[in-house]
């Protein structure tokens, strides 16, 4: 596995990583160590960490989660969850629960780049229509503020049996081998000062873009780093005239007086503006007085005498950065979300990419913890997810360049469209059976999917005895073997082997003479099959193996071999 092993430290009997001041033998004042054991410890209670707890619970793993802040986010932060990520929440029965908390701006559609809100519009970023998405997925975008989504996820995680502990700081982390391999994490309860020890078989580091845990483990990162420094502040104003009928998700402003983003909060009078400032030019957070903030809002809106009220000038600074961790895994610690990749918010990629990290990892951890899969399955997490992060960061940077003033035409040739970024990413290598002649590409057009191993299993609407069913809704628990109606009876051997291996597998035969039928052979066309073909789909909805025609030859043995290879049981 890549990671710390490459630096020659992995094979030490015990490796210790710790914060700047605490050390392995440190005992913080205010309490004694209280050992606690958990199969998985999640560090970080944001969208990625809380989603990881939910996804693990869905696969039967009760995790422990610690978060240093006293509560979930109070700031909107991420505001959009893409349709692929909504498919994941749909798979664990949370789609309607998430949609119920959607933002007041959930009907808005426009992402505009402007000189000012009332002034010239430089470019309007193209986005997919609901009809376009409906041909690719059974679900749609959901605009929901992070401070609304996090409590929903926290509630579901606790309901599902997760041990969720806020106001808890990680002080040290050690991967050890004696008495069985594991990870020892020492924490401090910030509300009481008491210390405790947590012994975990695996750890997910989802502790944000500045990830103390990643630093403790010595995992580096690469990329441009900090692109711009910003402050955010809330204001009240009537912007009806400046909007000119547009229903904006965000307006990216760039003029000589201000560079920033105007974002609606209630679709009426409350707004937040993120404004860039430049320390290298002597600019400071302290300069953002109420008078200065008022002037910046007026410059961004383009109305010099705009009546407005600044809600607060207590504005902590933050930054927009672009970087990817050098590895997403050590032996037993996995880095996810902003701890693994941080990118500009242009494109709304960040939150969904992190949640998809967690989904990729959860089923793999569950199978390894149960003894159903071998440890190599976990190595595929870094192999699969890191290249996706690299391309996603690159695409976010191209979009941010337009926000910073580049012409759209200058970057258009390199830009991948919204649906391709949402649904079209593919894994080049990992936990699947690679086909000969498969294209060496990390993306494909989801409107014309390949259904090859390593790609997302395409959406297809089927007819059933109780009405229409999306193929996507067949995935999410164990493995799914989709079989053409005229395939032979070889699937029984695969089912028996799955039972022997202890892995869940369901066989779904699709065709006019079956319980689920398609229209005009659409299953074969969508999945690239001939008569009798079959596709093995992983629990995360990615294709693990395919036979284009399965009426002759030792197809059952090929499917069994692929399943065993994915599970590291070959």
XYZ file of C-alpha atoms in Angstrom:
570
model
C 0.000 0.000 0.000
C 1.374 3.467 -0.809
C 1.864 5.950 1.966
C 4.163 5.853 4.977
C 5.649 2.572 3.791
C 7.293 4.475 0.966
C 9.279 6.436 3.534
C 10.506 3.316 5.282
C 8.627 3.748 8.554
C 5.702 1.408 8.087
C 7.416 -1.729 9.378
C 8.458 -0.363 12.723
C 6.864 -2.221 15.596
C 5.068 0.927 16.687
C 4.791 4.244 14.931
C 3.704 7.314 16.859
C 2.301 10.554 15.517
C 1.235 13.417 17.710
C 0.364 17.052 17.915
C 2.997 19.728 18.454
C 2.851 19.689 22.247
C 1.443 16.327 23.417
C 3.616 13.210 23.182
C 2.760 9.489 23.459
C 3.223 9.398 27.192
C 1.460 12.694 27.802
C -1.476 12.659 30.194
C -3.449 15.920 29.921
C -4.650 17.379 33.197
C -8.219 16.985 34.317
C -8.902 13.286 34.127
C -7.597 9.770 33.621
C -7.406 7.610 30.537
C -10.609 5.678 29.802
C -10.027 2.972 27.206
C -12.698 2.528 24.571
C -12.706 0.065 21.676
C -14.351 0.581 18.323
C -14.027 -1.058 14.908
C -13.758 2.324 13.176
C -12.933 5.722 14.630
C -13.956 8.696 12.513
C -12.136 11.929 13.276
C -14.186 14.883 12.069
C -17.885 15.670 12.375
C -18.460 17.536 9.115
C -20.296 16.258 6.054
C -17.708 13.599 5.203
C -17.281 12.248 8.724
C -20.979 12.165 9.558
C -21.761 10.553 6.189
C -19.088 7.937 6.865
C -20.814 7.075 10.151
C -24.155 6.720 8.345
C -22.707 4.610 5.526
C -20.814 2.327 7.908
C -23.972 1.790 9.954
C -25.811 0.882 6.756
C -23.261 -1.904 6.288
C -23.553 -3.056 9.891
C -20.561 -1.262 11.424
C -21.124 0.896 14.526
C -18.408 3.539 14.468
C -17.200 6.108 16.976
C -16.927 9.715 15.779
C -15.040 12.524 17.498
C -15.162 16.200 16.580
C -13.276 19.027 18.303
C -15.995 21.643 17.770
C -18.901 21.724 20.256
C -21.580 21.382 17.592
C -22.223 21.060 13.881
C -21.510 23.981 11.547
C -23.386 27.244 12.017
C -22.304 28.584 8.603
C -23.968 27.618 5.290
C -20.570 26.711 3.718
C -21.300 23.989 1.157
C -24.739 24.582 -0.323
C -25.266 21.951 -3.018
C -25.290 18.159 -3.100
C -24.993 16.737 -6.591
C -27.238 13.982 -7.989
C -24.608 11.250 -7.716
C -24.240 11.984 -4.012
C -28.021 12.050 -3.665
C -27.990 8.525 -5.124
C -25.839 7.517 -2.152
C -28.217 9.054 0.375
C -31.062 7.417 -1.542
C -29.340 4.026 -1.163
C -29.321 4.372 2.638
C -32.915 5.615 2.793
C -32.109 9.284 3.383
C -33.087 11.001 0.131
C -36.397 12.421 1.335
C -34.961 13.316 4.718
C -32.219 15.344 3.051
C -34.609 17.006 0.613
C -36.893 18.018 3.480
C -34.079 20.225 4.807
C -33.317 21.891 1.500
C -32.400 25.558 1.294
C -34.815 28.374 0.457
C -32.761 28.802 -2.737
C -33.505 25.233 -3.860
C -35.369 26.482 -6.938
C -32.532 28.717 -8.105
C -30.559 27.773 -11.200
C -28.130 30.534 -12.196
C -24.370 30.666 -11.653
C -23.246 33.982 -13.115
C -19.917 35.773 -13.481
C -20.460 39.527 -13.404
C -18.632 42.834 -13.174
C -21.288 43.688 -10.610
C -24.696 42.235 -9.904
C -26.422 45.220 -11.538
C -23.797 45.522 -14.244
C -22.528 43.484 -17.153
C -22.769 39.695 -17.026
C -19.477 38.192 -18.222
C -20.585 34.570 -18.549
C -23.267 32.245 -17.248
C -21.871 28.807 -16.495
C -23.745 26.032 -18.320
C -25.556 23.492 -16.208
C -27.614 20.415 -16.907
C -31.385 20.626 -17.012
C -33.513 18.360 -14.803
C -34.521 16.535 -17.986
C -30.871 15.877 -18.872
C -30.161 14.574 -15.372
C -33.345 12.473 -15.421
C -31.921 10.456 -18.299
C -28.832 9.656 -16.205
C -30.132 9.326 -12.654
C -33.327 8.696 -10.676
C -32.562 11.744 -8.525
C -31.572 15.411 -8.899
C -29.425 18.160 -7.373
C -30.385 19.198 -3.849
C -29.532 22.676 -2.632
C -29.150 22.314 1.108
C -26.916 24.381 3.354
C -24.190 22.579 5.250
C -25.528 23.855 8.559
C -28.856 22.200 7.694
C -27.454 18.924 6.372
C -24.979 18.209 9.166
C -27.636 17.970 11.931
C -29.693 15.627 9.714
C -26.683 13.356 9.253
C -25.757 13.534 12.930
C -29.263 12.531 13.981
C -29.265 9.604 11.540
C -25.800 8.474 12.652
C -26.860 8.401 16.310
C -30.120 6.624 15.448
C -28.053 4.003 13.605
C -25.866 3.286 16.623
C -22.835 5.505 16.052
C -21.105 6.872 19.168
C -20.851 10.583 18.318
C -18.686 12.766 20.575
C -18.368 16.494 19.905
C -16.020 18.801 21.890
C -13.399 16.052 21.638
C -9.859 16.777 20.430
C -7.424 14.177 19.133
C -4.024 14.588 20.829
C -2.011 11.639 19.499
C -2.398 8.719 17.147
C -0.358 5.515 16.979
C -0.565 2.541 14.631
C 0.612 -0.558 16.494
C 1.206 -4.259 15.922
C 1.565 -5.906 19.337
C -1.433 -7.903 20.557
C -2.948 -7.575 17.111
C -2.730 -4.580 14.780
C -4.747 -1.488 15.464
C -4.688 2.250 16.103
C -4.463 3.959 19.490
C -5.895 7.474 19.624
C -5.687 9.666 22.712
C -8.325 12.357 23.046
C -9.328 15.177 25.358
C -12.919 16.088 26.176
C -12.736 19.875 25.787
C -15.819 20.423 27.943
C -14.356 18.648 30.986
C -10.608 18.365 30.328
C -10.713 14.599 30.835
C -8.602 12.309 28.676
C -9.406 8.972 27.120
C -7.874 6.304 24.942
C -9.676 4.905 21.912
C -8.476 1.663 20.363
C -9.722 1.304 16.794
C -9.082 -1.262 14.131
C -9.232 1.499 11.523
C -9.421 5.293 11.516
C -10.988 7.670 9.004
C -9.384 11.112 9.098
C -12.103 13.518 7.955
C -10.949 16.460 10.031
C -10.962 19.201 7.422
C -8.660 21.025 5.073
C -6.059 21.778 7.764
C -6.328 18.176 9.059
C -4.313 17.907 12.285
C -4.481 14.125 11.886
C -2.909 14.200 8.447
C -0.149 16.380 9.879
C 0.389 13.988 12.791
C 0.775 11.109 10.352
C 3.279 13.008 8.241
C 1.180 12.787 5.078
C 2.156 15.577 2.725
C 0.037 17.317 0.128
C 0.713 18.811 -3.276
C -0.923 21.460 -5.408
C -1.042 25.203 -5.679
C -1.913 25.683 -2.025
C -3.581 28.924 -0.945
C -5.058 30.809 -3.886
C -6.788 33.662 -2.118
C -7.670 34.803 1.390
C -11.245 35.770 2.145
C -13.630 37.115 4.714
C -17.360 36.437 4.747
C -20.063 38.637 6.190
C -23.846 38.693 6.139
C -25.963 41.627 5.054
C -29.590 42.569 4.462
C -30.703 44.395 1.327
C -33.309 44.425 -1.404
C -31.446 43.336 -4.552
C -34.525 42.826 -6.723
C -33.606 45.507 -9.251
C -29.982 44.374 -9.554
C -30.997 40.725 -10.013
C -33.175 41.561 -13.036
C -35.270 38.425 -12.586
C -32.343 36.030 -12.201
C -32.583 33.352 -9.526
C -28.938 33.013 -8.604
C -27.194 30.266 -6.710
C -24.129 32.506 -6.707
C -22.857 35.603 -8.482
C -19.081 35.774 -8.911
C -18.080 39.447 -8.904
C -14.869 40.843 -10.348
C -14.260 44.574 -10.667
C -11.496 47.014 -9.609
C -13.067 47.566 -6.195
C -14.056 44.041 -5.134
C -13.501 40.423 -6.022
C -15.927 38.071 -4.360
C -19.124 36.062 -4.409
C -22.686 37.103 -3.545
C -24.833 34.213 -2.314
C -28.526 34.370 -1.348
C -29.564 32.976 2.027
C -33.355 33.333 2.136
C -34.044 34.334 -1.495
C -35.378 37.610 -0.169
C -33.296 40.059 1.852
C -30.490 38.078 3.518
C -27.201 37.505 1.707
C -23.649 36.462 2.392
C -20.691 37.867 0.495
C -17.243 36.292 0.381
C -14.587 38.907 -0.370
C -10.949 38.323 -1.304
C -8.241 40.305 0.445
C -4.499 40.368 -0.125
C -2.107 40.281 2.862
C 0.878 40.694 0.522
C -0.532 44.143 -0.298
C -0.824 45.020 3.371
C -4.538 44.252 3.637
C -5.761 42.886 6.969
C -8.890 41.312 8.414
C -9.036 44.228 10.843
C -9.650 46.567 7.897
C -13.132 45.105 7.375
C -15.019 47.627 9.460
C -18.745 48.158 9.024
C -18.028 51.121 6.744
C -15.619 49.079 4.623
C -18.045 46.140 4.366
C -20.849 48.487 3.319
C -18.682 49.960 0.556
C -17.700 46.495 -0.676
C -21.304 45.319 -0.868
C -22.305 48.409 -2.838
C -19.376 47.901 -5.215
C -20.265 44.219 -5.680
C -23.950 44.943 -6.283
C -23.130 47.937 -8.489
C -25.466 50.387 -6.737
C -23.430 53.167 -5.023
C -26.251 54.285 -2.705
C -27.751 50.855 -1.991
C -29.599 50.794 1.368
C -28.294 47.842 3.378
C -27.559 46.583 6.857
C -24.368 44.736 7.767
C -25.310 42.027 10.256
C -21.835 41.554 11.740
C -18.253 42.700 11.215
C -16.760 39.931 13.348
C -15.295 38.236 10.281
C -12.749 35.424 10.702
C -10.534 34.928 7.680
C -10.473 31.779 5.589
C -8.853 30.787 2.350
C -9.501 29.085 -0.950
C -6.863 26.478 -1.637
C -6.105 23.692 -4.068
C -4.188 20.621 -2.945
C -4.407 16.849 -2.768
C -2.868 14.578 -0.129
C 0.116 12.569 -1.359
C -1.639 9.406 -0.222
C -5.123 8.731 1.092
C -4.054 5.836 3.319
C -1.488 4.411 5.683
C -1.977 0.850 6.852
C -4.997 1.559 9.047
C -5.748 5.260 8.647
C -7.697 6.598 5.665
C -7.856 10.275 4.750
C -11.141 11.552 3.297
C -12.979 14.736 2.393
C -11.207 18.074 2.756
C -8.414 16.348 4.667
C -7.646 14.482 1.441
C -8.437 17.163 -1.121
C -9.335 20.817 -0.921
C -10.498 22.827 -3.917
C -12.157 26.117 -4.848
C -15.930 26.117 -4.319
C -16.599 26.915 -7.980
C -18.419 23.884 -9.339
C -19.801 22.713 -5.968
C -17.503 19.689 -6.097
C -15.924 19.669 -2.642
C -18.649 18.338 -0.343
C -19.916 15.718 -2.792
C -16.406 14.437 -3.521
C -15.781 13.914 0.193
C -19.089 12.154 0.746
C -18.301 9.867 -2.178
C -14.921 9.084 -0.561
C -16.796 7.886 2.500
C -19.186 5.765 0.441
C -16.320 4.102 -1.427
C -14.575 3.306 1.847
C -17.523 2.197 3.998
C -18.422 -1.058 2.200
C -14.773 -2.031 1.942
C -14.164 -1.509 5.657
C -17.312 -3.468 6.495
C -16.243 -6.475 4.416
C -12.699 -6.480 5.783
C -13.859 -6.077 9.386
C -16.233 -9.030 8.986
C -13.446 -11.192 7.565
C -15.296 -11.512 4.254
C -12.612 -9.614 2.340
C -8.850 -9.494 2.627
C -6.817 -6.364 3.390
C -5.980 -5.661 -0.261
C -9.534 -4.462 -0.780
C -8.712 -1.457 1.396
C -5.690 -0.605 -0.740
C -8.080 0.128 -3.591
C -9.436 3.176 -1.722
C -6.356 5.273 -2.435
C -5.919 3.787 -5.916
C -9.489 4.658 -6.895
C -10.240 7.904 -5.114
C -6.990 9.876 -5.390
C -7.061 10.188 -9.220
C -10.686 11.342 -8.996
C -9.628 14.014 -6.516
C -6.780 15.170 -8.764
C -9.100 15.701 -11.737
C -11.824 17.273 -9.618
C -9.399 19.809 -8.147
C -8.167 20.616 -11.653
C -11.699 21.209 -12.890
C -12.540 23.407 -9.901
C -9.400 25.442 -10.597
C -10.410 26.016 -14.216
C -13.791 27.300 -13.087
C -12.173 29.477 -10.439
C -9.919 31.007 -13.093
C -13.064 32.406 -14.741
C -14.121 33.842 -11.390
C -10.691 35.511 -11.173
C -11.071 37.172 -14.557
C -10.020 34.742 -17.289
C -12.286 34.537 -20.300
C -14.484 31.453 -20.423
C -13.251 30.732 -23.944
C -9.691 30.439 -22.638
C -10.520 27.439 -20.446
C -13.523 25.948 -22.271
C -11.475 23.340 -24.142
C -10.277 21.807 -20.868
C -13.549 22.063 -18.966
C -15.577 18.922 -18.447
C -19.299 19.549 -18.319
C -21.340 19.263 -15.149
C -22.870 15.853 -15.871
C -19.508 14.340 -16.777
C -17.997 15.579 -13.529
C -21.017 14.351 -11.568
C -21.523 10.881 -13.074
C -18.748 10.202 -15.567
C -15.663 9.619 -13.430
C -14.162 6.141 -13.799
C -11.556 4.192 -11.882
C -8.562 3.164 -13.999
C -7.498 0.491 -11.545
C -8.775 -0.852 -8.257
C -11.187 -3.447 -6.932
C -12.622 -4.686 -10.217
C -11.792 -7.053 -13.050
C -10.241 -4.960 -15.814
C -11.382 -5.637 -19.363
C -8.898 -6.040 -22.175
C -8.861 -2.990 -24.400
C -10.557 -0.729 -21.847
C -9.823 2.952 -22.575
C -7.179 4.549 -20.367
C -9.328 7.444 -19.256
C -10.661 8.676 -15.945
C -13.914 10.080 -17.360
C -16.624 9.181 -19.842
C -19.802 10.765 -21.160
C -22.556 9.566 -18.802
C -25.147 10.116 -21.530
C -23.367 7.344 -23.453
C -21.986 5.147 -20.653
C -19.652 2.237 -21.237
C -20.736 0.128 -18.218
C -17.190 -1.234 -18.235
C -15.584 -2.397 -14.994
C -14.443 0.622 -12.992
C -17.306 2.818 -14.250
C -20.572 3.711 -12.551
C -23.339 1.262 -13.400
C -25.705 3.281 -15.618
C -29.203 4.309 -14.663
C -31.946 2.479 -16.510
C -35.671 2.669 -15.900
C -37.257 -0.790 -15.652
C -40.867 -1.879 -15.421
C -41.873 -4.086 -12.516
C -45.000 -5.481 -10.910
C -45.265 -2.402 -8.667
C -44.341 0.189 -11.286
C -41.161 1.788 -12.586
C -37.843 0.910 -10.920
C -34.411 2.406 -11.510
C -31.533 -0.045 -11.773
C -29.699 2.304 -9.386
C -32.168 1.339 -6.663
C -31.033 -2.291 -6.868
C -27.596 -1.365 -5.528
C -26.311 -0.291 -2.126
C -26.271 -3.380 0.095
C -24.200 -6.299 -1.181
C -23.143 -7.187 -4.706
C -25.697 -7.301 -7.504
C -25.465 -9.568 -10.542
C -27.529 -8.153 -13.404
C -28.264 -10.904 -15.930
C -29.835 -10.762 -19.375
C -33.056 -12.765 -19.697
C -31.595 -15.408 -22.047
C -28.488 -16.113 -19.974
C -27.998 -19.708 -18.897
C -28.461 -21.046 -15.387
C -24.832 -20.552 -14.438
C -25.753 -17.871 -11.876
C -26.612 -20.521 -9.251
C -22.933 -21.420 -8.953
C -22.063 -17.764 -8.315
C -24.756 -17.479 -5.649
C -23.474 -20.600 -3.893
C -19.914 -19.288 -3.923
C -21.030 -15.923 -2.538
C -22.815 -17.737 0.288
C -19.688 -19.748 0.991
C -17.594 -16.568 1.058
C -20.108 -14.896 3.371
C -20.835 -11.982 1.037
C -24.287 -10.736 0.121
C -25.177 -11.144 -3.543
C -28.502 -10.906 -5.327
C -29.146 -11.992 -8.894
C -31.511 -9.821 -10.928
C -32.602 -11.183 -14.300
C -33.763 -8.445 -16.679
C -35.918 -8.956 -19.758
C -39.447 -9.213 -21.052
C -40.035 -12.623 -19.546
C -38.730 -11.676 -16.077
C -39.997 -9.874 -12.996
C -38.162 -6.719 -14.118
C -38.326 -5.953 -17.794
C -36.876 -3.273 -20.022
C -38.184 -1.617 -23.152
C -36.815 -2.657 -26.549
C -33.618 -4.236 -25.264
C -32.475 -1.078 -23.500
C -30.665 -3.080 -20.787
C -28.362 -4.693 -23.324
C -27.692 -1.405 -25.097
C -27.109 0.592 -21.910
C -24.747 -2.001 -20.464
C -22.939 -2.937 -23.676
C -24.194 -6.524 -23.678
C -25.118 -9.112 -26.250
C -27.757 -11.754 -25.618
C -27.008 -13.602 -22.395
C -24.610 -11.002 -21.014
C -24.214 -10.136 -17.322
C -22.723 -7.454 -15.086
C -21.490 -7.743 -11.490
C -22.054 -4.461 -9.627
C -20.244 -3.602 -6.399
C -22.075 -2.319 -3.315
C -21.110 1.256 -4.262
C -22.787 1.008 -7.673
C -19.597 0.602 -9.724
C -19.170 -2.237 -12.183
C -16.826 -4.949 -10.912
C -17.020 -7.441 -13.781
C -18.838 -7.931 -17.066
C -19.351 -10.622 -19.662
C -20.853 -9.261 -22.840
C -22.373 -12.648 -23.818
C -22.910 -15.381 -21.278
C -24.702 -18.322 -22.862
C -21.626 -20.453 -23.464
C -18.281 -21.155 -21.886
C -17.259 -21.193 -18.202
C -18.975 -17.908 -17.392
C -19.748 -18.951 -13.830
C -16.053 -19.532 -13.116
C -15.146 -16.137 -14.588
C -17.726 -14.417 -12.392
C -16.579 -16.324 -9.313
C -12.943 -15.478 -10.026
C -13.817 -11.799 -10.382
C -15.769 -11.793 -7.115
C -12.914 -13.489 -5.274
C -10.401 -11.060 -6.776
C -12.430 -8.031 -5.693
C -12.669 -9.468 -2.175
C -8.955 -10.337 -2.071
C -9.931 -13.986 -1.652
C -8.351 -15.279 -4.883
